[in-house]
Each structure stands twice: as C-alpha cells, then as structure tokens.
CSV table of C-alpha atoms in Angstrom, one decimal:
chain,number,residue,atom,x,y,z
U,237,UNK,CA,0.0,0.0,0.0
U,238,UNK,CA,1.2,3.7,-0.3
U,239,UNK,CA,1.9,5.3,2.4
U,240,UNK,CA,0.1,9.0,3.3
U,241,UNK,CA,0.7,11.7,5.7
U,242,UNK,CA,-2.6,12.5,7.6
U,243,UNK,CA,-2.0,15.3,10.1
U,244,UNK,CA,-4.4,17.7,12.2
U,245,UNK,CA,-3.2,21.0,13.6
U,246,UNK,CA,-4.8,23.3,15.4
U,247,UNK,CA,-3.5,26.7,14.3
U,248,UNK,CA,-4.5,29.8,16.7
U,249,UNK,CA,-5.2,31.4,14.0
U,250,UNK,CA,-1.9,31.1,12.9
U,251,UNK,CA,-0.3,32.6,15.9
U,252,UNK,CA,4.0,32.8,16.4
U,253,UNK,CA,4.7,31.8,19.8
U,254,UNK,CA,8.3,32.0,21.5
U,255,UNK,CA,10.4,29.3,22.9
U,256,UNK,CA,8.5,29.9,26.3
U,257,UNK,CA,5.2,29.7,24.6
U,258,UNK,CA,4.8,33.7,24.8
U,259,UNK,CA,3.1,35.1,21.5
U,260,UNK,CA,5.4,36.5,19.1
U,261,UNK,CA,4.3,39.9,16.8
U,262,UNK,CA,3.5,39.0,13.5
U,263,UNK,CA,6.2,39.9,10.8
U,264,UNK,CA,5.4,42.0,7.6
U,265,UNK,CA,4.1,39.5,5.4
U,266,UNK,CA,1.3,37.7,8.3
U,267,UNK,CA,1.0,34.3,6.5
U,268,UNK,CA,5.0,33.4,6.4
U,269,UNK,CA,5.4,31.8,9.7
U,270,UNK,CA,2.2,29.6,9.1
U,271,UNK,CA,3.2,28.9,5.4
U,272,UNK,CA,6.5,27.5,6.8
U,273,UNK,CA,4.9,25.6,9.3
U,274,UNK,CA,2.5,23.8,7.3
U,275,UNK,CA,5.0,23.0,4.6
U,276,UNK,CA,7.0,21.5,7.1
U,277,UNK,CA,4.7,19.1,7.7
U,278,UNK,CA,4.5,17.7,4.3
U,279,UNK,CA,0.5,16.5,4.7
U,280,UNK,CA,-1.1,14.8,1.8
U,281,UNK,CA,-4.5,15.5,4.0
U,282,UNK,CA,-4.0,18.1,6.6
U,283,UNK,CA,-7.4,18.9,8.9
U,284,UNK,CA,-6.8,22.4,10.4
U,285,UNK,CA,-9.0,24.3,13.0
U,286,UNK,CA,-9.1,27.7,14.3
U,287,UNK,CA,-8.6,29.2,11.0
U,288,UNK,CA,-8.8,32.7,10.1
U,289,UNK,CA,-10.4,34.1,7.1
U,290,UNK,CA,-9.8,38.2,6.4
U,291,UNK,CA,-9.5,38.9,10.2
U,292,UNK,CA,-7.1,41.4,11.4
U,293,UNK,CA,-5.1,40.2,14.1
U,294,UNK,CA,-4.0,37.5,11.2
U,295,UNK,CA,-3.5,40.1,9.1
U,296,UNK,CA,-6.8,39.7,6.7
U,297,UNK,CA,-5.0,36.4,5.5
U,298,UNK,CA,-6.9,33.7,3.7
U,299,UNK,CA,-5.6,31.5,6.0
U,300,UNK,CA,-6.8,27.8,4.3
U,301,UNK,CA,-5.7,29.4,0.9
U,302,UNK,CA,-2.3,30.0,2.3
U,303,UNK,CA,-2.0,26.5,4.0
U,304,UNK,CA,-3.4,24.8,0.3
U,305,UNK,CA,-0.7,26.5,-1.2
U,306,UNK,CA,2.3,25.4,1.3
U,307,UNK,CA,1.7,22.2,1.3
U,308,UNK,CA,0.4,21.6,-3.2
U,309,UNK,CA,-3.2,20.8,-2.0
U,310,UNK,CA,-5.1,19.7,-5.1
U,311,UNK,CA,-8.1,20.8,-3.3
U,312,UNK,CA,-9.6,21.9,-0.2
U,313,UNK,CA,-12.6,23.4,2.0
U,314,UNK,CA,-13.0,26.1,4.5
U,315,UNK,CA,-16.4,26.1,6.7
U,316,UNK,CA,-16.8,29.0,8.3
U,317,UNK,CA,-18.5,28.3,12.0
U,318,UNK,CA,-19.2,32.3,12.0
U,319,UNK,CA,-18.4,35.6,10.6
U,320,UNK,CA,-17.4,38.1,13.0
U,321,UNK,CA,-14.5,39.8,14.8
U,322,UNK,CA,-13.4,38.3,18.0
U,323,UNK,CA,-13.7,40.1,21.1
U,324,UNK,CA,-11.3,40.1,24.2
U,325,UNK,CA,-12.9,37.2,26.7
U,326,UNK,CA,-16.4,37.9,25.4
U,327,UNK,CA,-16.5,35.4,22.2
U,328,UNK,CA,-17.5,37.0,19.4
U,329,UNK,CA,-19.4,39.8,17.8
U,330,UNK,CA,-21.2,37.9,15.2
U,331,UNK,CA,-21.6,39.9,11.7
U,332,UNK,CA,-25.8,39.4,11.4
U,333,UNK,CA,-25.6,39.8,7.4
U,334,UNK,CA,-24.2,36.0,7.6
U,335,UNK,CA,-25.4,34.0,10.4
U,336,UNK,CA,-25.1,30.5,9.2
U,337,UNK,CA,-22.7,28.0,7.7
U,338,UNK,CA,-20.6,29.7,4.8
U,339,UNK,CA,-18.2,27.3,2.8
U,340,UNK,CA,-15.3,28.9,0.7
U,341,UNK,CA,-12.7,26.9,-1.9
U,342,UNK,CA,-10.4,27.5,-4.1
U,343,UNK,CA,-13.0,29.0,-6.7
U,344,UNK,CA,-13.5,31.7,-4.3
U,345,UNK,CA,-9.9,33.1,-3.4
U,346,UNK,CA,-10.3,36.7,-4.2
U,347,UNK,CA,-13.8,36.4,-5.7
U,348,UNK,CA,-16.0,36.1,-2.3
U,349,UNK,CA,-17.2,38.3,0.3
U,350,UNK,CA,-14.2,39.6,2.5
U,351,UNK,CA,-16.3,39.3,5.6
U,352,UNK,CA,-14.1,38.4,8.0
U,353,UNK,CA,-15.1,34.8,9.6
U,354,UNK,CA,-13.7,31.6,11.2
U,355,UNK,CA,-13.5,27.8,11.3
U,356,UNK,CA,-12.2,24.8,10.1
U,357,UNK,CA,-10.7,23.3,7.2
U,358,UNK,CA,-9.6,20.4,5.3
U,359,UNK,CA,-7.0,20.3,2.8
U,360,UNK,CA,-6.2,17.5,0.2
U,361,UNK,CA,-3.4,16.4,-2.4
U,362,UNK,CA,-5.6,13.5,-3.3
U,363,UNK,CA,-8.6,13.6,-5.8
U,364,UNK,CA,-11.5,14.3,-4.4
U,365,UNK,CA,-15.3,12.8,-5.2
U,366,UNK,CA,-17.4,14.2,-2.9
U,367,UNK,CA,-17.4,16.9,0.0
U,368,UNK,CA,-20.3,18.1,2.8
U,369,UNK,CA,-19.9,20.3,5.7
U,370,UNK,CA,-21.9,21.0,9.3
U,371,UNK,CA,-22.1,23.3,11.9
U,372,UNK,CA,-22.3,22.3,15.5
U,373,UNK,CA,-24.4,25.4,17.6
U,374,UNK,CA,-22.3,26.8,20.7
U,375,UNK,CA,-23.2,25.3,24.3
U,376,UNK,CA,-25.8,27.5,26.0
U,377,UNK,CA,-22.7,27.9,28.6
U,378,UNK,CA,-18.9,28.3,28.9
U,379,UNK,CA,-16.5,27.8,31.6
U,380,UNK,CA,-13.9,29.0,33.5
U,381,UNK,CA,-10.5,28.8,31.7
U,382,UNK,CA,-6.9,30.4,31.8
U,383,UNK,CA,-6.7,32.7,29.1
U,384,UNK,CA,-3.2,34.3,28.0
U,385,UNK,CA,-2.5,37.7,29.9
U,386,UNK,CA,-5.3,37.4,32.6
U,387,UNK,CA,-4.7,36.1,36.3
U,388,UNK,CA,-6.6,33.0,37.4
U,389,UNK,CA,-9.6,31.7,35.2
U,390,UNK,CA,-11.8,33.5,33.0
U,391,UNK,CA,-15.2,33.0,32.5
U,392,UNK,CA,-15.3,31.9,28.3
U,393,UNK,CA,-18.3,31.9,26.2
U,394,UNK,CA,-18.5,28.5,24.1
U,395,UNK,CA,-18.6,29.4,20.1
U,396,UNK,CA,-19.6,27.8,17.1
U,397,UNK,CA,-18.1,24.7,15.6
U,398,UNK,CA,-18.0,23.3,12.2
U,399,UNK,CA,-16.9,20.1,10.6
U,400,UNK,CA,-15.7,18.9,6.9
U,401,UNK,CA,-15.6,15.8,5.7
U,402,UNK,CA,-14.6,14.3,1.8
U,403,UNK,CA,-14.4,11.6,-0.2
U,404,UNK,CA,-11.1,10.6,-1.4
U,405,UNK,CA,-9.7,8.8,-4.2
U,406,UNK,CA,-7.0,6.5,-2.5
U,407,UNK,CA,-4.5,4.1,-4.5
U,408,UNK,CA,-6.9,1.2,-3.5
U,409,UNK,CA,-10.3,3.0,-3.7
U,410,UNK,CA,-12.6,5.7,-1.8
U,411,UNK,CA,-12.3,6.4,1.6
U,412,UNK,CA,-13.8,9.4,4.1
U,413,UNK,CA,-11.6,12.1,5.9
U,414,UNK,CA,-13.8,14.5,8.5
U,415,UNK,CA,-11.6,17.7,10.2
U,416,UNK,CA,-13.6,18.8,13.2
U,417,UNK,CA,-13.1,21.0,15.9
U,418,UNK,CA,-15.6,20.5,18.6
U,419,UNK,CA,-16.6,22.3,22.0
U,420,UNK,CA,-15.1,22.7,25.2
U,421,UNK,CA,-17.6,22.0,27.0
U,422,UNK,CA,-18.4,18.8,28.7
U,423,UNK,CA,-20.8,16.6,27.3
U,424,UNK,CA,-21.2,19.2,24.6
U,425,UNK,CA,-18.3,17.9,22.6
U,426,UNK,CA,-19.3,14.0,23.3
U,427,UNK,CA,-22.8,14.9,21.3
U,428,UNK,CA,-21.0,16.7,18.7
U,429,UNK,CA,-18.6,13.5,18.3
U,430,UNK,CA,-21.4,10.6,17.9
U,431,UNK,CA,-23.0,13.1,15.6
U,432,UNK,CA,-20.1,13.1,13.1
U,433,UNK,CA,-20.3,9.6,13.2
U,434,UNK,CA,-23.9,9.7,12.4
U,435,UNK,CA,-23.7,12.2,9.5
U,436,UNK,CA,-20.9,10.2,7.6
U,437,UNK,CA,-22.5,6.6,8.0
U,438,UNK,CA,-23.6,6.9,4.1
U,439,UNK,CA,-20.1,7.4,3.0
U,440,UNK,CA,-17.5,5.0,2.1
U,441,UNK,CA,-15.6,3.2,4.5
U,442,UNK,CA,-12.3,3.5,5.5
U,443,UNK,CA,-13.3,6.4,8.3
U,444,UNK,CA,-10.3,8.9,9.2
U,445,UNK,CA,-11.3,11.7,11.5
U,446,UNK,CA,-9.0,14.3,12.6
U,447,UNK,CA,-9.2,17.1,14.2
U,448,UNK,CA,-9.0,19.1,18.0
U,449,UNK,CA,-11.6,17.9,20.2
U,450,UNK,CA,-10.8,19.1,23.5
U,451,UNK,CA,-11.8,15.3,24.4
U,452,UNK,CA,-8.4,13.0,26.2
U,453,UNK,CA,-7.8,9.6,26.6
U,454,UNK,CA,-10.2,6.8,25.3
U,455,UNK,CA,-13.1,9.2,25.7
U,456,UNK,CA,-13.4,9.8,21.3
U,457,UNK,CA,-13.1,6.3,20.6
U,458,UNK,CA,-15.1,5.4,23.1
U,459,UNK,CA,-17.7,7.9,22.3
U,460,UNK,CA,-17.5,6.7,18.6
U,461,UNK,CA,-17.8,3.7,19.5
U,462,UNK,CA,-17.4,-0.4,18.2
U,463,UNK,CA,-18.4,-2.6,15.3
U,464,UNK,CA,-21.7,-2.7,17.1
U,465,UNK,CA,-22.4,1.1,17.1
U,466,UNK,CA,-20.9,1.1,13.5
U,467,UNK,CA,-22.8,-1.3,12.0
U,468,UNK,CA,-26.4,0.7,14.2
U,469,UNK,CA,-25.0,3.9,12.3
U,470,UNK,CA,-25.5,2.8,9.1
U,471,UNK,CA,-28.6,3.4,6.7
U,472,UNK,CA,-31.1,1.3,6.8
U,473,UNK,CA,-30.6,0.6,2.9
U,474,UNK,CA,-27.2,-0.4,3.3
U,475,UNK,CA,-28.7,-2.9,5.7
U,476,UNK,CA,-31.0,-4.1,3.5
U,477,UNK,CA,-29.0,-4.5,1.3
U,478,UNK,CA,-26.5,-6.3,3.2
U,479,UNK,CA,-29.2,-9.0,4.2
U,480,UNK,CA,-30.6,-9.8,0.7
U,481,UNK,CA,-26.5,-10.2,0.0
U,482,UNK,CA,-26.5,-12.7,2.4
U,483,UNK,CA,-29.3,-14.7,1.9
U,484,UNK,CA,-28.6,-15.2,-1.6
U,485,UNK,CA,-25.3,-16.7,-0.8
U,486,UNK,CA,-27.0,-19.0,1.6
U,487,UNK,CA,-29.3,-20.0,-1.3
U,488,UNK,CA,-26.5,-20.4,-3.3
U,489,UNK,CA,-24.6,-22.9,-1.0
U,490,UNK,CA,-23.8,-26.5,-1.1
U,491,UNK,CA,-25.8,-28.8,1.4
U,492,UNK,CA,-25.2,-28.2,4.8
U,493,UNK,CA,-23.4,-31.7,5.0
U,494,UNK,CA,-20.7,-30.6,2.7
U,495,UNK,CA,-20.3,-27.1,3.9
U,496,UNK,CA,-17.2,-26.1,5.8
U,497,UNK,CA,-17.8,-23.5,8.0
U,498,UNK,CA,-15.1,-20.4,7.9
U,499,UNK,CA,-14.2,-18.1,10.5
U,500,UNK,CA,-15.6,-15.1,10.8
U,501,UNK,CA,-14.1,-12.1,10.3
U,502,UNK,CA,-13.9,-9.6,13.6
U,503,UNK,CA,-15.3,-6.2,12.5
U,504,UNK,CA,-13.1,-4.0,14.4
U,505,UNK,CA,-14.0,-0.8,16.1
U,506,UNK,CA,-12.9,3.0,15.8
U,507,UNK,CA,-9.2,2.9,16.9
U,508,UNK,CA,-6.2,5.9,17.4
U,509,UNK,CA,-3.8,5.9,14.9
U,510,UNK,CA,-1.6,8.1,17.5
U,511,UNK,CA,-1.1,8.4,21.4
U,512,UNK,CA,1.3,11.8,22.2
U,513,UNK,CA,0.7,14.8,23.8
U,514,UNK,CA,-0.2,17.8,21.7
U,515,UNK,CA,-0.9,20.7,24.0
U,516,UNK,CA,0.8,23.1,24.7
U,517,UNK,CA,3.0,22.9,21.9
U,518,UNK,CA,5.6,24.6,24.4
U,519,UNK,CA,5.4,21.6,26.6
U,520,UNK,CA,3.4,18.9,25.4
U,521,UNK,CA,1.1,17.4,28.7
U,522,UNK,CA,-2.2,16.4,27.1
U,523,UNK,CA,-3.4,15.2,23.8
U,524,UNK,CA,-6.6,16.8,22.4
U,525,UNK,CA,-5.8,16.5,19.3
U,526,UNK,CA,-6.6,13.0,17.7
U,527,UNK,CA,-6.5,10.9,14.2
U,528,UNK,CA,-9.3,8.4,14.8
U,529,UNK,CA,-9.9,5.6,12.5
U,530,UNK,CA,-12.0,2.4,11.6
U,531,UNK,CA,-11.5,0.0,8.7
U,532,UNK,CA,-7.7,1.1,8.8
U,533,UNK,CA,-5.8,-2.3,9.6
U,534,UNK,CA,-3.6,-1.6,12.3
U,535,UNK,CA,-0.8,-3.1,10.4
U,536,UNK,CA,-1.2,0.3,7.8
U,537,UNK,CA,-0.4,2.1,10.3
U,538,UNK,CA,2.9,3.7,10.5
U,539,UNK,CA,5.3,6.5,12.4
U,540,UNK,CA,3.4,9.0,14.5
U,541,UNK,CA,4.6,12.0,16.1
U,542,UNK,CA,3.9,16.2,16.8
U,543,UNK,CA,6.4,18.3,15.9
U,544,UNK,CA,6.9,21.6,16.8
U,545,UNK,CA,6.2,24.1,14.4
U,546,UNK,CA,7.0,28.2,15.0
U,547,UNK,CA,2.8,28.7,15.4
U,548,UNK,CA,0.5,27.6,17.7
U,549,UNK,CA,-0.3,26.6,21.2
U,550,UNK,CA,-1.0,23.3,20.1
U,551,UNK,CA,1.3,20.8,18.5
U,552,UNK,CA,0.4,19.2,15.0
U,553,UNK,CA,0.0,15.7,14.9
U,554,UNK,CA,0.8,13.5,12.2
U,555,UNK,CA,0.4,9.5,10.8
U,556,UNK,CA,1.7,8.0,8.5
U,557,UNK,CA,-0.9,5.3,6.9
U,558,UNK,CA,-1.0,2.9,4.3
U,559,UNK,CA,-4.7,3.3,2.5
C-alpha cells in the first residue's frame, strides 16, 4: 500500500509563539510563519482548525488558501463556523448579514465576500469525489479557563463549531476524511462527536477523522464507538442491502453436510492511529488533538509524532498510513 501523511493542527489562528510559549508579533508578510509551518509538515490530507479568514489580528490572510498552497493541495474546503471579529474574553461579535454555515474553496480566493469569519478546514493532495460540511451550535454555557495575559480563570463563552468531511480517491479505492473542531464543554463535545459519526455513516468506509476535540484519553473512541455502534449507524438501505446479500449466498450454498464453516471475520471498532501529547505545543502534557480511524488495519499504520512548528499553542499531529 502507499503510504500517506494525515496530520491535524490546530492553528491559533496562525499565531508565532516564542520558545516559552509567549506570543510572538507577526512579521510584515502575516501568512510566512504559518506557510512555513504547514510545509513542514508535508501532509497529503492536513485537517486544520481555528482558522482565520480576512481577520485582522491575522493580518486579513486567507488562512486555508495560504495553507493549500504550502503544502500543493489539489483541493480543499474552508467552513466557516461564523463571521465576525473576535472580542477580548467575550466570544464573538457575530456579523448578522451571515449567520449561518458559509463554505469557501479554491473558486472563491479573491472572488468572495471579504467578511471576515472563522473555522475549520480540510485540505487534500488526493482527488477528491465528494465533500459536505456542518455546523455544531455553541453550548448555551462556557467555563472558566486560563486565558493568555489574565490572572486565574476566566469565565469563556463557548462558540460555534464546524466540521468537513470528503471523499477521497485512494490508490486502492474511496475512503472518508472529517476535520472537526468540537466544543469545550463537557458533554457538549461527546454529542458533537457521535453526531459526526452519524452524519458520515452513508459514506464509504475507510473512516479517518481528525481534528481538535478538546476530548483526552479513550473518551473519542469510546464515544464513537465499536463494530456494534458502526454497523447501528449505518442506513437502513445499506442494511437491506447487506441482508438480501446474504441470503442469496446461503441460497446459493452446497448442502449443509458438505459445507465447511469459515471463521468469521472480527469487525473491528474505531481505533487511534496516534497516542502523544499535543498541548501546549511549548510543553506537550495532554493530547486533544486525535486521528481516529476504523477500517484502517492496524498493520497500515505507520510513524506517529507532533512536531513543533514556530505557530500555535498546540502541537500538530501526524500518521503516516498505508490506504
């Protein structure tokens, strides 16, 4: 099998952080530092969050265009969880003209609105057949959480959240990447998880997703779930059809005296293709940044790590897999 580079990152908007993990100011030309640090990842499919889109503290920078173009991406999509401006501690001033899901491409660098918005993105070298993106409504609450500059915690508004997912061309056939970024908040990002896994279950198998979920452990997996929760995700058409499959092979079968009975295949669950700290990208502690996977054999799997890059309080991670 050939062997592809799947990473996540989550950017900060593209933020240069010191040494320390102190932010850096931004030099003339605003996209340089992330251009060099996606490049050096070398990603074939690269699933970025917190992505800026004609904002000024990224220096109005079509951030996902800039990233496409680092690392030769064939193709890509932005969703845009809002358009707005950010505002210090309080979340976001939302821009009313646009209050819903906007998706932007490479048909619509310097051709679309220049409203300034942010979200997620997914970014491909491979052909692809078939994209759809979501957005995930903000928790009615936030929490309490260190933010840079201020002493002790800060109460923080939750925000919107958006998710996009494609269908690849892969040496050896189709399979489906999702990039998501999901919510802080408790509970909130565990029903934002199972509904990705819901909203993809028409698509072809092998699943990839990537992405930031602010979940640790064996909590996404878990929340995604087994062969069992697979196989309850899937449409009922598919099901159909897979019984009327099989019961036309039984009809087709020798006696039952002459029949030898074969194993059964195990149908494995959704499993991480990586285990290493990703935040903060300073001093790596915790990892909420994940490539989860089912249908991958675990043999495909190859080197894992999460460089550091000169952007970013997170850490991108990266996998190596043989699809």
């Amino acid at each position: 099998m050939s062997q592809l580079r799947i990473a996540t990152f989550n950017l900060l908007h593209g933020q240069p952080l010191a040494a320390d993990g102190s932010p850096l100011d931004r030099p003339g030309e605003a996209g340089d530092p992330l251009a060099e640090a996606i490049a050096s990842l070398d990603a074939d499919v690269l699933a970025i969050q917190e992505v800026d889109r004609h904002q000024e503290r990224s220096g109005l920078t079509d951030q996902a265009a800039v990233a496409a173009k680092a690392m030769g991406a064939a193709d890509w999509r932005f969703a845009a969880a809002l358009h707005g401006r950010p505002a210090p501690v309080a979340g976001w001033i939302p821009d009313p003209s646009a209050p819903g899901l906007q998706v932007y491409g490479p048909a619509e660098i310097g051709t679309a609105t220049d409203l300034p918005s942010y979200g997620t993105a997914l970014l491909t070298r491979l052909p692809v057949q078939h994209w759809r993106a979501r957005r995930f409504a903000p928790a009615p609450f936030g929490l309490p959480l260190r933010v840079a500059g201020r002493r002790g915690l800060t109460p923080v508004p939750d925000e919107p959240r958006a998710a996009v997912a494609a269908v690849l061309e892969g040496e050896h056939g189709p399979f489906t990447v999702v990039a998501a970024h999901l919510s802080f908040v408790p509970g909130w990002n565990v029903a934002q998880l199972a509904g990705i896994r819901r909203w993809i279950a028409d698509l072809p198998q092998p699943y990839l997703v990537l992405g930031d979920f602010n979940l640790i452990g064996a909590v996404p997996r878990t929340v995604l779930g087994g062969a069992t929760a697979l196989e309850r995700s899937a449409p009922r058409r598919r099901v159909r059809e897979l019984r009327a499959a099989r019961h036309a092979r039984a009809a087709l079968a020798e006696p039952r005296r002459r029949r030898v009975r074969e194993p059964r295949a195990r149908l494995q669950g959704w499993h991480d293709l990586a285990k290493t700290p990703t935040y903060p990208s300073h001093r790596p502690a915790v990892q909420f940044d994940h490539v989860l996977a089912v249908g991958v054999p675990r043999g495909a799997v190859g080197a894992a790590y999460a460089p550091r890059t000169g952007v970013s309080d997170h850490r991108p991670l990266v996998v190596e897999v043989g699809l």
